[in-house]
PDB file of C-alpha atoms in Angstrom:
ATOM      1  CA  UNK A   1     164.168  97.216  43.266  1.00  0.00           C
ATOM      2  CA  UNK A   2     160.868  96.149  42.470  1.00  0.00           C
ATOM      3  CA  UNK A   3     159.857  93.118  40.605  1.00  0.00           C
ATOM      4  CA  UNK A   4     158.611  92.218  37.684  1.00  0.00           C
ATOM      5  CA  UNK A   5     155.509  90.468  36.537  1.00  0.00           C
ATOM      6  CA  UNK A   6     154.476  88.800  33.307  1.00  0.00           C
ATOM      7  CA  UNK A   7     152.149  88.656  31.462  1.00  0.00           C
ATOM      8  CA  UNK A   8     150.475  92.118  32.187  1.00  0.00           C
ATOM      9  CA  UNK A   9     146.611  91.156  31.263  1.00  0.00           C
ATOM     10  CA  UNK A  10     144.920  87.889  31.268  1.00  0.00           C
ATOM     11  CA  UNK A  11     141.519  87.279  29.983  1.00  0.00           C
ATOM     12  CA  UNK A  12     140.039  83.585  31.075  1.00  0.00           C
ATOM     13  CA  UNK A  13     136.652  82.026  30.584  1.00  0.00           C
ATOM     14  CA  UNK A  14     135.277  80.524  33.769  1.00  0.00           C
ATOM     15  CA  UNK A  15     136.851  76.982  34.833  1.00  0.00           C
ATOM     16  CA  UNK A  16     139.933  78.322  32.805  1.00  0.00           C
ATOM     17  CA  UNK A  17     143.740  78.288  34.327  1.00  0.00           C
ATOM     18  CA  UNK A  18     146.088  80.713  34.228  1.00  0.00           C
ATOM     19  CA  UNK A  19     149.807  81.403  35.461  1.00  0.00           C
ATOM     20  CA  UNK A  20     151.254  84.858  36.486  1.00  0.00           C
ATOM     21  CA  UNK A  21     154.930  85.455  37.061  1.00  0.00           C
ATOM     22  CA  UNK A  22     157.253  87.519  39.092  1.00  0.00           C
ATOM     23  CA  UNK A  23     160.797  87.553  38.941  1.00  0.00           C
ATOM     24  CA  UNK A  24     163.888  89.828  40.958  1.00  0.00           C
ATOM     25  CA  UNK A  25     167.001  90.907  39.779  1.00  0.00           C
ATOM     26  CA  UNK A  26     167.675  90.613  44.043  1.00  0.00           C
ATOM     27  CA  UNK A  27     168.138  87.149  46.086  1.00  0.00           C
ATOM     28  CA  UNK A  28     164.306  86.586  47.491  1.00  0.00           C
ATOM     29  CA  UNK A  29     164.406  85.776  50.972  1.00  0.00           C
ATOM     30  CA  UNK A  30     160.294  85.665  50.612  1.00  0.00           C
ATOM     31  CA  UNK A  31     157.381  86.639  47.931  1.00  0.00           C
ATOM     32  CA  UNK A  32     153.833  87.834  48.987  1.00  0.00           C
ATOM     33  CA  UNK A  33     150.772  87.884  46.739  1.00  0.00           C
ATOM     34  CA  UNK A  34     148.091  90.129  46.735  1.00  0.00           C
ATOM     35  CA  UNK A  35     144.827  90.685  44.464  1.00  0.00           C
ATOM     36  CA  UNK A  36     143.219  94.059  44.359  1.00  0.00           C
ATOM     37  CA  UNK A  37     139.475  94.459  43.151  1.00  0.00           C
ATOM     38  CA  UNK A  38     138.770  97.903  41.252  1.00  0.00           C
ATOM     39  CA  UNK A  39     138.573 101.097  43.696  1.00  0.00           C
ATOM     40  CA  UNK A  40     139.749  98.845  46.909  1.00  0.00           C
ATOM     41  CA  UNK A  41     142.559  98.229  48.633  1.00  0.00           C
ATOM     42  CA  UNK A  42     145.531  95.534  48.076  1.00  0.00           C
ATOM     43  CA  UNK A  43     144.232  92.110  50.040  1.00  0.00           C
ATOM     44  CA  UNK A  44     147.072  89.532  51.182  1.00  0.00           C
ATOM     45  CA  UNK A  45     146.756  86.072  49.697  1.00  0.00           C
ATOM     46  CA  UNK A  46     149.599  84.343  50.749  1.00  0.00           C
ATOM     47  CA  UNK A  47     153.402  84.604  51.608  1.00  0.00           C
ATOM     48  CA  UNK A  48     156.079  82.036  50.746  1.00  0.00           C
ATOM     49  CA  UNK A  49     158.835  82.045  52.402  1.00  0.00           C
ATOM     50  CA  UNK A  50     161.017  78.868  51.507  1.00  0.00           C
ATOM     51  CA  UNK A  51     162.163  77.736  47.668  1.00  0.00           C
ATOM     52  CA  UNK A  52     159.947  75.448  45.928  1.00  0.00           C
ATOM     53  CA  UNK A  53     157.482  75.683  48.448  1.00  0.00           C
ATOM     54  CA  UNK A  54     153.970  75.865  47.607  1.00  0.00           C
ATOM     55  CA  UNK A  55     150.857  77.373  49.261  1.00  0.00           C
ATOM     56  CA  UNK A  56     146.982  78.286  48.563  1.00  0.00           C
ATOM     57  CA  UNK A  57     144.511  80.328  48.736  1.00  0.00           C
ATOM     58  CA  UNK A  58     141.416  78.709  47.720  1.00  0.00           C
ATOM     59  CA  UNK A  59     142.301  77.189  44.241  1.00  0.00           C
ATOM     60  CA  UNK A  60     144.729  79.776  43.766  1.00  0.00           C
ATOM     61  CA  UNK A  61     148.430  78.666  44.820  1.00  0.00           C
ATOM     62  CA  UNK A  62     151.841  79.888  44.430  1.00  0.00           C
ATOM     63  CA  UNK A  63     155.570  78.402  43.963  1.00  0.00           C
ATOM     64  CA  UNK A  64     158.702  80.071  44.733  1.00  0.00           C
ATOM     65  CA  UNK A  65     162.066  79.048  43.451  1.00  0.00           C
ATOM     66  CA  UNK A  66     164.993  80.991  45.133  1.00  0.00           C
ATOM     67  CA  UNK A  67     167.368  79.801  42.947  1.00  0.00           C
ATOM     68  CA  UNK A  68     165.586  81.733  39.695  1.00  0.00           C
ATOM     69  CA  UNK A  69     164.786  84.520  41.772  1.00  0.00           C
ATOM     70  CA  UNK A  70     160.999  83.453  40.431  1.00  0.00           C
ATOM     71  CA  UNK A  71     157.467  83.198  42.271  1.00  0.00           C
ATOM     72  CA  UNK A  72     154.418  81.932  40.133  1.00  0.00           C
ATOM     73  CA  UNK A  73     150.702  82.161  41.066  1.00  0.00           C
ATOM     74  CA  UNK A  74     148.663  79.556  39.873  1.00  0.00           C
ATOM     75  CA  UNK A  75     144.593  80.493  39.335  1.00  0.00           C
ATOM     76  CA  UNK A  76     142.730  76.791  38.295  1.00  0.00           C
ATOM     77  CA  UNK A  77     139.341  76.213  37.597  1.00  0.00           C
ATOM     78  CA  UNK A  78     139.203  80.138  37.396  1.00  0.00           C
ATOM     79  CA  UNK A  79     135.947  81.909  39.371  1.00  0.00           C
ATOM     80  CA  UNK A  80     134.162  85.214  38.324  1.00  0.00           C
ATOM     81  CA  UNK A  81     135.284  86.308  41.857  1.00  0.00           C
ATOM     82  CA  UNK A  82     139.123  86.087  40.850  1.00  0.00           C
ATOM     83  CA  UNK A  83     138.962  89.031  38.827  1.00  0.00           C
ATOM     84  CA  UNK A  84     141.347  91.746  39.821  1.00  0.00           C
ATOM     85  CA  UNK A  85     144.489  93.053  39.570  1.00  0.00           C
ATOM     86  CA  UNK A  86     147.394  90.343  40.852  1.00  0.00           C
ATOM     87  CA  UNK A  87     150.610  92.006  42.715  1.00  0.00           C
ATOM     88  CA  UNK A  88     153.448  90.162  43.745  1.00  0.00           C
ATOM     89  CA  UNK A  89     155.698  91.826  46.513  1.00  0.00           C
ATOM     90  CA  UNK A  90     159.434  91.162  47.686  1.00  0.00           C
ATOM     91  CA  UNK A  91     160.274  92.331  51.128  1.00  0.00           C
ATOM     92  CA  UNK A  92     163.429  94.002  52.088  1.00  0.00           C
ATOM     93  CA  UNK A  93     162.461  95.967  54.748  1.00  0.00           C
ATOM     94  CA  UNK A  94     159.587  96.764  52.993  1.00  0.00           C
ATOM     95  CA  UNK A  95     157.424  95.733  50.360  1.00  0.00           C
ATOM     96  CA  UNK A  96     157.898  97.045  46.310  1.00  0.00           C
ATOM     97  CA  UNK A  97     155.632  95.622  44.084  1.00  0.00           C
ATOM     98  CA  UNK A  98     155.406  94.683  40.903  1.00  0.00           C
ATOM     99  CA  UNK A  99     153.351  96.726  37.990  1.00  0.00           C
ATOM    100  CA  UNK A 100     150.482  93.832  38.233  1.00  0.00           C
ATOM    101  CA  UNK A 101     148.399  91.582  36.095  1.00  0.00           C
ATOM    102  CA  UNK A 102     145.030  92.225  35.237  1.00  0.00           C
ATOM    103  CA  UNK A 103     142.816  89.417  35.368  1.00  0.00           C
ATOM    104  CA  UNK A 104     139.900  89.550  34.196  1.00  0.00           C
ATOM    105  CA  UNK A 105     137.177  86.097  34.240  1.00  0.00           C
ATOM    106  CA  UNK A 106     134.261  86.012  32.364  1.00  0.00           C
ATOM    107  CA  UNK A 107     131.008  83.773  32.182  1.00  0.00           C
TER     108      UNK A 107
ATOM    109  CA  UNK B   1     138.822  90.348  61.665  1.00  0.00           C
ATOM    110  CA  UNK B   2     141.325  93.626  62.879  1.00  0.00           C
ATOM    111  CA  UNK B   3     141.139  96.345  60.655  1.00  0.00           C
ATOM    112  CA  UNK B   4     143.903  99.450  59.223  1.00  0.00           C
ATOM    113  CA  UNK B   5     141.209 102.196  59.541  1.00  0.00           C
ATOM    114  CA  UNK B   6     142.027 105.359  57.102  1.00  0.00           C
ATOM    115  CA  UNK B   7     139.669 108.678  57.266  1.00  0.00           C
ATOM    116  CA  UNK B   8     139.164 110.649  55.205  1.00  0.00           C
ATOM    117  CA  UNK B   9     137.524 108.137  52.391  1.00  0.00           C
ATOM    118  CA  UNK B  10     137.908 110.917  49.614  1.00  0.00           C
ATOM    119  CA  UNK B  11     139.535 114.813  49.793  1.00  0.00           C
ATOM    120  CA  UNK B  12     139.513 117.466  47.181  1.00  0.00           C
ATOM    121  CA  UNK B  13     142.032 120.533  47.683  1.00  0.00           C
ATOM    122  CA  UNK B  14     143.176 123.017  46.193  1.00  0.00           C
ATOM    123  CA  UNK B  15     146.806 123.044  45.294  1.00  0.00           C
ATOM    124  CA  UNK B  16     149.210 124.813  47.825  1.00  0.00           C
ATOM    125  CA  UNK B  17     146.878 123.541  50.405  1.00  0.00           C
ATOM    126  CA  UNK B  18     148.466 120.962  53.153  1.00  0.00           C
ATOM    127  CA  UNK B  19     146.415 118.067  53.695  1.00  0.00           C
ATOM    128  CA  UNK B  20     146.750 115.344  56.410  1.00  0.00           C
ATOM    129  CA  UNK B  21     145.659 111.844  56.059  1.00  0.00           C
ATOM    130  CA  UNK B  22     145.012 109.354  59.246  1.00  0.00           C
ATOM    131  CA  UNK B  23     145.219 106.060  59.678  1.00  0.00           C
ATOM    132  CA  UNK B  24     144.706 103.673  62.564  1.00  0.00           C
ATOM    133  CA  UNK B  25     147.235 100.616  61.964  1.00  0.00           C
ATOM    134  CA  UNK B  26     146.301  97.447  63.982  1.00  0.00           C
ATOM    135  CA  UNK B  27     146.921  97.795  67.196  1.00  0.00           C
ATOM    136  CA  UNK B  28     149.244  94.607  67.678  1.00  0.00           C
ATOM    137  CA  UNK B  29     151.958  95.395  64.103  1.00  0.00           C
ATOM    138  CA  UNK B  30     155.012  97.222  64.580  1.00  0.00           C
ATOM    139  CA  UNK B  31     155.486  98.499  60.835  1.00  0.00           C
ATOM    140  CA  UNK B  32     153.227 101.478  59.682  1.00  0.00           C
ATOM    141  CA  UNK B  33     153.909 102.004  55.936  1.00  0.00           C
ATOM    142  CA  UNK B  34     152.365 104.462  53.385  1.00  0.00           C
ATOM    143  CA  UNK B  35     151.664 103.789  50.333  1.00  0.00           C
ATOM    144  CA  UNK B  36     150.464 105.726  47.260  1.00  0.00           C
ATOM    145  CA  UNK B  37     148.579 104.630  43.609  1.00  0.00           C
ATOM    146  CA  UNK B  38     148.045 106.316  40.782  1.00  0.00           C
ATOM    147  CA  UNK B  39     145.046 105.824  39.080  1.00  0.00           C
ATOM    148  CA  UNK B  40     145.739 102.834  36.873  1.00  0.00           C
ATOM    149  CA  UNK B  41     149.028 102.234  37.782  1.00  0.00           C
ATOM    150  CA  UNK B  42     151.056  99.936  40.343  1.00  0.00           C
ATOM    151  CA  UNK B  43     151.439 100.378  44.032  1.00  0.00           C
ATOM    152  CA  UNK B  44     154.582 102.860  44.818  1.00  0.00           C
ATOM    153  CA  UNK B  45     155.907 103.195  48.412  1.00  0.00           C
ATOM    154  CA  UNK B  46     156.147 106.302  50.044  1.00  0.00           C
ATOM    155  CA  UNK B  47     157.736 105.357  54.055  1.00  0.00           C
ATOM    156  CA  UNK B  48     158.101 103.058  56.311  1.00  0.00           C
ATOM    157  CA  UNK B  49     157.699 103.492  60.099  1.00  0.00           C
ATOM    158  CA  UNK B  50     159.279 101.715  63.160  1.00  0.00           C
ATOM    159  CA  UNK B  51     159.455 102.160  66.814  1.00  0.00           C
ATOM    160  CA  UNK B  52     158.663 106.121  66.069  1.00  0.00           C
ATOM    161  CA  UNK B  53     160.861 106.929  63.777  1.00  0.00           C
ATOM    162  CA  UNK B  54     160.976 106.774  59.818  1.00  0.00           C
ATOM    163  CA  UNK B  55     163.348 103.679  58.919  1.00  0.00           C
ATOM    164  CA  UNK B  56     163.082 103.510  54.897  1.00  0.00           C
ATOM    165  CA  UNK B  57     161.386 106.277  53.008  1.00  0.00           C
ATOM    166  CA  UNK B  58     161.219 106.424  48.519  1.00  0.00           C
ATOM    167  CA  UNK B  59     162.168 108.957  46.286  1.00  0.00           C
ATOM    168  CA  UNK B  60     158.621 110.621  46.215  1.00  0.00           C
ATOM    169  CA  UNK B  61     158.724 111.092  49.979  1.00  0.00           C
ATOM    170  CA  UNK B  62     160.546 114.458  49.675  1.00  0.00           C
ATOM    171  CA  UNK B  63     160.406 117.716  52.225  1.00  0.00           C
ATOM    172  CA  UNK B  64     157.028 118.102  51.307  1.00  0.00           C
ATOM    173  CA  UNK B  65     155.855 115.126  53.068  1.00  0.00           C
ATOM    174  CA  UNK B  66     156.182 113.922  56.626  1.00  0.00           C
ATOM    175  CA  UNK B  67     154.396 111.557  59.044  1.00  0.00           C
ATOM    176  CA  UNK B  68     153.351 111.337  62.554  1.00  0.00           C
ATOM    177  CA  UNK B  69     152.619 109.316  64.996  1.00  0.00           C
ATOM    178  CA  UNK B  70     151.284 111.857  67.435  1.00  0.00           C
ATOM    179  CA  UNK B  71     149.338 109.199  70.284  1.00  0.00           C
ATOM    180  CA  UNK B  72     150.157 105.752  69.534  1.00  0.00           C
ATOM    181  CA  UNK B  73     147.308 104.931  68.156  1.00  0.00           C
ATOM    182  CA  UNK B  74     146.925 107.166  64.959  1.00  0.00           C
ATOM    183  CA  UNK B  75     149.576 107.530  61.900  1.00  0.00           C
ATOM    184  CA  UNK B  76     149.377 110.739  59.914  1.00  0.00           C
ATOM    185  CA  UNK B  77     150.848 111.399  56.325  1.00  0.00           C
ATOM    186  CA  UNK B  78     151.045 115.407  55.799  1.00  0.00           C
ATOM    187  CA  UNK B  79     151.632 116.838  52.514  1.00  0.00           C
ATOM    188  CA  UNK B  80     152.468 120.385  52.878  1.00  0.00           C
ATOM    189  CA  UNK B  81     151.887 121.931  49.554  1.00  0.00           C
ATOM    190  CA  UNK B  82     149.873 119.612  47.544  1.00  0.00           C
ATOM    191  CA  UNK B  83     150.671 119.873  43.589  1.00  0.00           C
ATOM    192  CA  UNK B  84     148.451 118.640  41.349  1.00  0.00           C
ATOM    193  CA  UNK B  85     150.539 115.124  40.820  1.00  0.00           C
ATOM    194  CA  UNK B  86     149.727 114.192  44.397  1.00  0.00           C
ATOM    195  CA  UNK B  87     146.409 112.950  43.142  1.00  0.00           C
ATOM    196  CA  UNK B  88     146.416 109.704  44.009  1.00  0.00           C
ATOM    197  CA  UNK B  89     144.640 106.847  46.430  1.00  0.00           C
ATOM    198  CA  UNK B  90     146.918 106.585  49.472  1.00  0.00           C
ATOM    199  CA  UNK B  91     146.977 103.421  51.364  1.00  0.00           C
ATOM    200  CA  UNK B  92     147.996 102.976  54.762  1.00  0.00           C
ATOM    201  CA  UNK B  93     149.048  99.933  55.783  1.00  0.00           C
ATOM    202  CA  UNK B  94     150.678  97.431  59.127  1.00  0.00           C
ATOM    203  CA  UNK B  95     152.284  94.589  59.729  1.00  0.00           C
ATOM    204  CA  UNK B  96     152.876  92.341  62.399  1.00  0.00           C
ATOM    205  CA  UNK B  97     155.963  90.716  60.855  1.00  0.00           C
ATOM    206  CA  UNK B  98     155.767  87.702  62.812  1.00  0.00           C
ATOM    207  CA  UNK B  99     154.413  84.424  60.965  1.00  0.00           C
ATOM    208  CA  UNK B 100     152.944  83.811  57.960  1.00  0.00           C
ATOM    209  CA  UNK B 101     151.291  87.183  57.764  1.00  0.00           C
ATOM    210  CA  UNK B 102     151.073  90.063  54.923  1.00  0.00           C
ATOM    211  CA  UNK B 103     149.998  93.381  55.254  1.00  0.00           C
ATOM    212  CA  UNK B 104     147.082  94.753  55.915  1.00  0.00           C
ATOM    213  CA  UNK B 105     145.777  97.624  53.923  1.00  0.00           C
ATOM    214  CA  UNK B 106     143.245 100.592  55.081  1.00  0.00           C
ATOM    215  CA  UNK B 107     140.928 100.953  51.989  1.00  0.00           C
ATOM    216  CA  UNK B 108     142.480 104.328  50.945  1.00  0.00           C
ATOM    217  CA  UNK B 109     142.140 107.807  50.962  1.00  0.00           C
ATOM    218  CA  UNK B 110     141.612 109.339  47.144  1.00  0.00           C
ATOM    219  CA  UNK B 111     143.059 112.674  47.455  1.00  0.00           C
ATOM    220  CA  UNK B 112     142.033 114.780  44.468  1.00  0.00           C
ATOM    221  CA  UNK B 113     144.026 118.218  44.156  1.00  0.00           C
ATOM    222  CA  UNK B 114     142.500 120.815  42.058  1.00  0.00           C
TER     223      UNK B 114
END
């Protein structure tokens, strides 16, 4: 069952923060984040594999809490470059994503 | 930085026509997985592939489709009879499955059927 993410679109000013959400109706045993720019493929960001444990990606981090089923990716100080679509995936087996979160940055 | 490697970059056919899409996973990952997006929309799995054989395959990924992996190195998704809601990017994509690793995606093939 896939995932799902919250809110769908977020539109930041540079230097801005933002939080995106996923959530599972299933027990995660790990969440992996990936950002895709327009017209190219899905890149990894990170994988967390442990609850409450946090990781990053430049200034881009995550937290995972098994115990609400919940991941959140954390963008600070938001860059131009972080624009793109955000997917979080749960892996059983294989990976379903979530519908995404459009980010969009602007000057 | 080891690449997932899918040709072609963009195919037009005609519906009815069977198309076949390669990939070349990584040459060190054990999962081969195909993956296929709508324009706008999320990222939907098609089938999963392990030690030659299909281990997990969605919905979508009915008699119409099938995949190969015909000399080790390359991984094939056929589509035998292409209707026009096959248009889609597909996205191939391997994983090593051992440490803190995701997967890596080919860059896509846009399949257009006409």
């Amino acid at each position: 069952q896939q995932p799902v993410q919250s809110p769908q679109a977020v539109i930041l000013r540079e230097g801005e923060d933002a939080v995106i959400n996923c959530s599972s109706s299933k027990a995660l045993y790990s969440v992996h984040w990936y950002r895709q720019k327009h017209g190219e493929a899905p890149v990894f960001l990170m994988i967390l594999l442990k609850g409450g444990e946090q990781k990053g990606h430049e200034k881009i981090s995550a937290s995972f809490n098994e115990k609400k089923q919940q991941s959140s990716l954390y963008l600070t100080a938001s860059q131009l470059s972080y624009s793109g679509t955000y997917f979080c995936g749960t892996l059983d087996y294989k990976l379903s994503f979530g519908a995404g979160t459009t980010v969009t940055v602007r000057a | 930085e080891p690449e997932v490697t899918q040709t072609p970059s963009h195919q037009v056919t005609q519906m009815g026509q069977e198309v076949i899409l390669r990939c070349v996973p990584i040459s060190n990952h054990l999962y081969f997985y195909w993956y296929r997006q709508i324009l706008g929309q999320k990222v939907e799995f098609l089938v999963s592939f392990y030690n030659n054989e299909i281990s997990e395959k969605s919905e979508i990924f009915d008699d119409q489709f099938s995949v190969e992996r015909p000399d080790g190195s390359n991984f094939t998704l056929k589509i035998r009879s292409t209707k026009l809601e096959d248009s889609a990017m597909y996205f191939c994509a391997s994983y090593r499955a051992v440490g803190l690793y995701g997967y890596t995606f080919g860059s896509g093939t846009r399949l257009t059927v006409v």
